[in-house]
Coordinates of C-alpha atoms in Angstrom, one line a residue:
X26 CA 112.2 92.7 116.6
X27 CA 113.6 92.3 112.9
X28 CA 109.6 90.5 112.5
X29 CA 108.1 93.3 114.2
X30 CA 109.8 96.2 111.5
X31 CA 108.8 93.7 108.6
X32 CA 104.9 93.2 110.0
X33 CA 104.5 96.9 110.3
X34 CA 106.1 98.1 107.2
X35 CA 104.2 95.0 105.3
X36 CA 102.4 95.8 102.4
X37 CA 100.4 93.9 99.7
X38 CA 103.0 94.8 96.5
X39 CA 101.4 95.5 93.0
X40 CA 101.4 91.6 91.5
X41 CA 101.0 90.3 94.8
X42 CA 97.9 88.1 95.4
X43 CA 95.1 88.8 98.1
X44 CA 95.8 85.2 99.2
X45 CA 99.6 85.2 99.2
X46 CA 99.3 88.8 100.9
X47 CA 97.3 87.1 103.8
X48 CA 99.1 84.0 104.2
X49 CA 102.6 86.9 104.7
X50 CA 100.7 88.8 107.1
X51 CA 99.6 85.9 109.1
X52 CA 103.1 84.3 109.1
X53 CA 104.9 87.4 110.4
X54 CA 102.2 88.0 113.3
X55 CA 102.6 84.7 113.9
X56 CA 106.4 85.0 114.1
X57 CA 105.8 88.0 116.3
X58 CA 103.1 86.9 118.4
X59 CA 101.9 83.0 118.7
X60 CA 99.2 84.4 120.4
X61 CA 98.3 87.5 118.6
X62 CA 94.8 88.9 119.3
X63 CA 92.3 87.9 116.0
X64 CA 91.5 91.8 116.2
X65 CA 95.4 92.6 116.1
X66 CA 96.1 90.7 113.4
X67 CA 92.7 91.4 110.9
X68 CA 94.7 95.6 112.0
X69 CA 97.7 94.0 110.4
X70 CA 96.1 92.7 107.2
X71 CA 93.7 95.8 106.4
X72 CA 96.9 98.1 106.9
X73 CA 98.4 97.2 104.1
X74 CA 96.0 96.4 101.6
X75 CA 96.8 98.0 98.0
X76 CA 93.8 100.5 97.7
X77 CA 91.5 98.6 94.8
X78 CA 91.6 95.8 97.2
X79 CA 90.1 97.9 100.2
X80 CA 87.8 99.6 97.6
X81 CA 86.5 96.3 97.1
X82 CA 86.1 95.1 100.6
X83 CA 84.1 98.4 101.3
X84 CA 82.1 98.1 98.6
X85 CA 80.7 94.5 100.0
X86 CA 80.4 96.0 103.5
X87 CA 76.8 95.3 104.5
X88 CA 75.3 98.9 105.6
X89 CA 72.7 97.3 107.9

């Protein structure tokens, strides 16, 4: 449960890494759930994001 709180409350901090952010996220669903959904856990990862980071990601979004 204590996993649960820390997984939904998880956010990528300001001098944080994309990478190191990811490899958290991943560990904690995994701690949660060993057999998490893929579509659960990319939720998981683009909640908590630090805005430039999503900015980003949106910008490379293929709009075909």
């Amino acid at each position: 449960q204590h996993n649960e709180v820390k997984l939904r409350g998880r956010k990528q901090g300001i001098e944080e890494s994309t990478l190191e952010y990811y490899y958290g996220v991943l560990d904690l669903c995994r701690r949660v759930d060993p057999h998490m959904a893929e579509a659960t856990k990319l939720a998981h990862l683009w909640q908590g994001l630090r805005p430039s980071v999503l900015e980003k990601l949106w910008s490379l979004k293929p709009t075909n």
